[in-house]
């Protein structure tokens, strides 16, 4: 089946630093999504990307949909303690009734104040 | 509006026992999904309901798992009999249309 390779697995950074994480796939996706999961909660959508090459920002977050449609990255600028959590990338093949998401294994982010 | 609600939040059962997880989607959301995350692995798709019909159950691990959504409202996911490898966090999500997923907080299942 489809798999997403997400890296890094974990990051330990100081408050104020920038963070970058990415996902690659051997398969093409039509939509890339980035989620954040806080402890004890479910994943919450941060950014959705729908077109190859698309660059989208949401506050301090910036994400891009790779030209080949097989990769995406997420950048967080000027990290703060509340950025701590697990970040997941997810891909979706659109069309018909296929709403299924394929997730990466997640990046655990720790921010030291 | 109320979010996606899952019960229980935690469950610890012995191998061989039965457990039933429940998900109440956001009112009006026809699409309901179950996903599972085993420790350290990716979140994996289990199945997708459209109203009361199973649209896609290709991710269900085996016949020990049974999902239902009678009446097209809440859904249950039963594991019978539970095995050690079934441990993980089970997430439910709902959407009105493609892409607008809202996830519940999950049920952490531990099989001992």
JSON list of C-alpha atoms in Angstrom, two decimals, chain A residues 35-108:
[
{"chain": "A", "resi": 35, "resn": "UNK", "atom": "CA", "xyz": [-2.01, 17.94, 11.26]},
{"chain": "A", "resi": 36, "resn": "UNK", "atom": "CA", "xyz": [-0.92, 18.59, 14.83]},
{"chain": "A", "resi": 37, "resn": "UNK", "atom": "CA", "xyz": [-1.79, 16.33, 17.73]},
{"chain": "A", "resi": 38, "resn": "UNK", "atom": "CA", "xyz": [-1.64, 17.58, 21.31]},
{"chain": "A", "resi": 39, "resn": "UNK", "atom": "CA", "xyz": [-1.41, 15.06, 24.17]},
{"chain": "A", "resi": 40, "resn": "UNK", "atom": "CA", "xyz": [-4.76, 13.39, 24.79]},
{"chain": "A", "resi": 41, "resn": "UNK", "atom": "CA", "xyz": [-6.37, 14.98, 21.78]},
{"chain": "A", "resi": 42, "resn": "UNK", "atom": "CA", "xyz": [-7.03, 14.02, 18.20]},
{"chain": "A", "resi": 43, "resn": "UNK", "atom": "CA", "xyz": [-5.19, 15.43, 15.18]},
{"chain": "A", "resi": 44, "resn": "UNK", "atom": "CA", "xyz": [-6.16, 18.97, 14.23]},
{"chain": "A", "resi": 45, "resn": "UNK", "atom": "CA", "xyz": [-5.74, 20.24, 10.68]},
{"chain": "A", "resi": 46, "resn": "UNK", "atom": "CA", "xyz": [-3.12, 22.97, 10.31]},
{"chain": "A", "resi": 47, "resn": "UNK", "atom": "CA", "xyz": [-2.75, 23.43, 6.58]},
{"chain": "A", "resi": 48, "resn": "UNK", "atom": "CA", "xyz": [-4.27, 21.85, 3.46]},
{"chain": "A", "resi": 49, "resn": "UNK", "atom": "CA", "xyz": [-2.57, 21.93, 0.04]},
{"chain": "A", "resi": 50, "resn": "UNK", "atom": "CA", "xyz": [-4.47, 21.14, -3.15]},
{"chain": "A", "resi": 51, "resn": "UNK", "atom": "CA", "xyz": [-2.19, 22.02, -6.06]},
{"chain": "A", "resi": 52, "resn": "UNK", "atom": "CA", "xyz": [1.30, 20.94, -7.03]},
{"chain": "A", "resi": 53, "resn": "UNK", "atom": "CA", "xyz": [3.73, 23.77, -6.24]},
{"chain": "A", "resi": 54, "resn": "UNK", "atom": "CA", "xyz": [1.27, 25.46, -3.89]},
{"chain": "A", "resi": 55, "resn": "UNK", "atom": "CA", "xyz": [2.82, 27.37, -1.00]},
{"chain": "A", "resi": 56, "resn": "UNK", "atom": "CA", "xyz": [0.44, 28.19, 1.84]},
{"chain": "A", "resi": 57, "resn": "UNK", "atom": "CA", "xyz": [0.92, 30.00, 5.13]},
{"chain": "A", "resi": 58, "resn": "UNK", "atom": "CA", "xyz": [-1.09, 29.97, 8.33]},
{"chain": "A", "resi": 59, "resn": "UNK", "atom": "CA", "xyz": [0.44, 32.37, 10.82]},
{"chain": "A", "resi": 60, "resn": "UNK", "atom": "CA", "xyz": [3.92, 31.11, 11.66]},
{"chain": "A", "resi": 61, "resn": "UNK", "atom": "CA", "xyz": [3.34, 27.93, 9.63]},
{"chain": "A", "resi": 62, "resn": "UNK", "atom": "CA", "xyz": [4.24, 27.54, 5.98]},
{"chain": "A", "resi": 63, "resn": "UNK", "atom": "CA", "xyz": [3.73, 24.42, 3.92]},
{"chain": "A", "resi": 64, "resn": "UNK", "atom": "CA", "xyz": [4.38, 23.51, 0.32]},
{"chain": "A", "resi": 65, "resn": "UNK", "atom": "CA", "xyz": [3.00, 20.88, -2.04]},
{"chain": "A", "resi": 66, "resn": "UNK", "atom": "CA", "xyz": [5.90, 19.48, -4.05]},
{"chain": "A", "resi": 67, "resn": "UNK", "atom": "CA", "xyz": [5.96, 19.85, -7.83]},
{"chain": "A", "resi": 68, "resn": "UNK", "atom": "CA", "xyz": [6.16, 16.09, -8.33]},
{"chain": "A", "resi": 69, "resn": "UNK", "atom": "CA", "xyz": [3.12, 15.65, -6.01]},
{"chain": "A", "resi": 70, "resn": "UNK", "atom": "CA", "xyz": [5.19, 13.14, -4.07]},
{"chain": "A", "resi": 71, "resn": "UNK", "atom": "CA", "xyz": [6.40, 15.37, -1.26]},
{"chain": "A", "resi": 72, "resn": "UNK", "atom": "CA", "xyz": [5.55, 18.22, 1.08]},
{"chain": "A", "resi": 73, "resn": "UNK", "atom": "CA", "xyz": [7.25, 20.21, 3.79]},
{"chain": "A", "resi": 74, "resn": "UNK", "atom": "CA", "xyz": [6.09, 22.17, 6.82]},
{"chain": "A", "resi": 75, "resn": "UNK", "atom": "CA", "xyz": [8.04, 25.03, 8.35]},
{"chain": "A", "resi": 76, "resn": "UNK", "atom": "CA", "xyz": [7.35, 26.63, 11.71]},
{"chain": "A", "resi": 77, "resn": "UNK", "atom": "CA", "xyz": [9.04, 29.96, 12.33]},
{"chain": "A", "resi": 78, "resn": "UNK", "atom": "CA", "xyz": [9.96, 31.45, 15.70]},
{"chain": "A", "resi": 79, "resn": "UNK", "atom": "CA", "xyz": [8.79, 28.43, 17.69]},
{"chain": "A", "resi": 80, "resn": "UNK", "atom": "CA", "xyz": [7.01, 28.89, 21.02]},
{"chain": "A", "resi": 81, "resn": "UNK", "atom": "CA", "xyz": [6.39, 26.37, 23.84]},
{"chain": "A", "resi": 82, "resn": "UNK", "atom": "CA", "xyz": [2.80, 25.68, 22.72]},
{"chain": "A", "resi": 83, "resn": "UNK", "atom": "CA", "xyz": [4.13, 24.33, 19.41]},
{"chain": "A", "resi": 84, "resn": "UNK", "atom": "CA", "xyz": [5.01, 21.16, 21.31]},
{"chain": "A", "resi": 85, "resn": "UNK", "atom": "CA", "xyz": [3.19, 18.12, 19.96]},
{"chain": "A", "resi": 86, "resn": "UNK", "atom": "CA", "xyz": [3.21, 15.52, 17.21]},
{"chain": "A", "resi": 87, "resn": "UNK", "atom": "CA", "xyz": [2.98, 16.76, 13.64]},
{"chain": "A", "resi": 88, "resn": "UNK", "atom": "CA", "xyz": [1.61, 14.44, 10.97]},
{"chain": "A", "resi": 89, "resn": "UNK", "atom": "CA", "xyz": [1.61, 14.76, 7.24]},
{"chain": "A", "resi": 90, "resn": "UNK", "atom": "CA", "xyz": [-1.18, 13.07, 5.32]},
{"chain": "A", "resi": 91, "resn": "UNK", "atom": "CA", "xyz": [-1.89, 12.53, 1.66]},
{"chain": "A", "resi": 92, "resn": "UNK", "atom": "CA", "xyz": [-5.12, 11.89, -0.15]},
{"chain": "A", "resi": 93, "resn": "UNK", "atom": "CA", "xyz": [-5.99, 10.65, -3.62]},
{"chain": "A", "resi": 94, "resn": "UNK", "atom": "CA", "xyz": [-9.10, 12.56, -4.57]},
{"chain": "A", "resi": 95, "resn": "UNK", "atom": "CA", "xyz": [-11.82, 11.40, -6.82]},
{"chain": "A", "resi": 96, "resn": "UNK", "atom": "CA", "xyz": [-14.97, 9.38, -6.54]},
{"chain": "A", "resi": 97, "resn": "UNK", "atom": "CA", "xyz": [-15.78, 8.44, -2.99]},
{"chain": "A", "resi": 98, "resn": "UNK", "atom": "CA", "xyz": [-12.17, 7.96, -1.92]},
{"chain": "A", "resi": 99, "resn": "UNK", "atom": "CA", "xyz": [-11.82, 10.11, 1.18]},
{"chain": "A", "resi": 100, "resn": "UNK", "atom": "CA", "xyz": [-9.15, 7.94, 2.80]},
{"chain": "A", "resi": 101, "resn": "UNK", "atom": "CA", "xyz": [-6.03, 9.59, 4.22]},
{"chain": "A", "resi": 102, "resn": "UNK", "atom": "CA", "xyz": [-2.54, 8.08, 4.30]},
{"chain": "A", "resi": 103, "resn": "UNK", "atom": "CA", "xyz": [-0.50, 9.38, 7.23]},
{"chain": "A", "resi": 104, "resn": "UNK", "atom": "CA", "xyz": [3.19, 9.64, 7.98]},
{"chain": "A", "resi": 105, "resn": "UNK", "atom": "CA", "xyz": [4.55, 8.33, 11.31]},
{"chain": "A", "resi": 106, "resn": "UNK", "atom": "CA", "xyz": [4.72, 11.80, 12.81]},
{"chain": "A", "resi": 107, "resn": "UNK", "atom": "CA", "xyz": [7.37, 14.23, 14.03]},
{"chain": "A", "resi": 108, "resn": "UNK", "atom": "CA", "xyz": [7.52, 14.76, 17.79]}
]
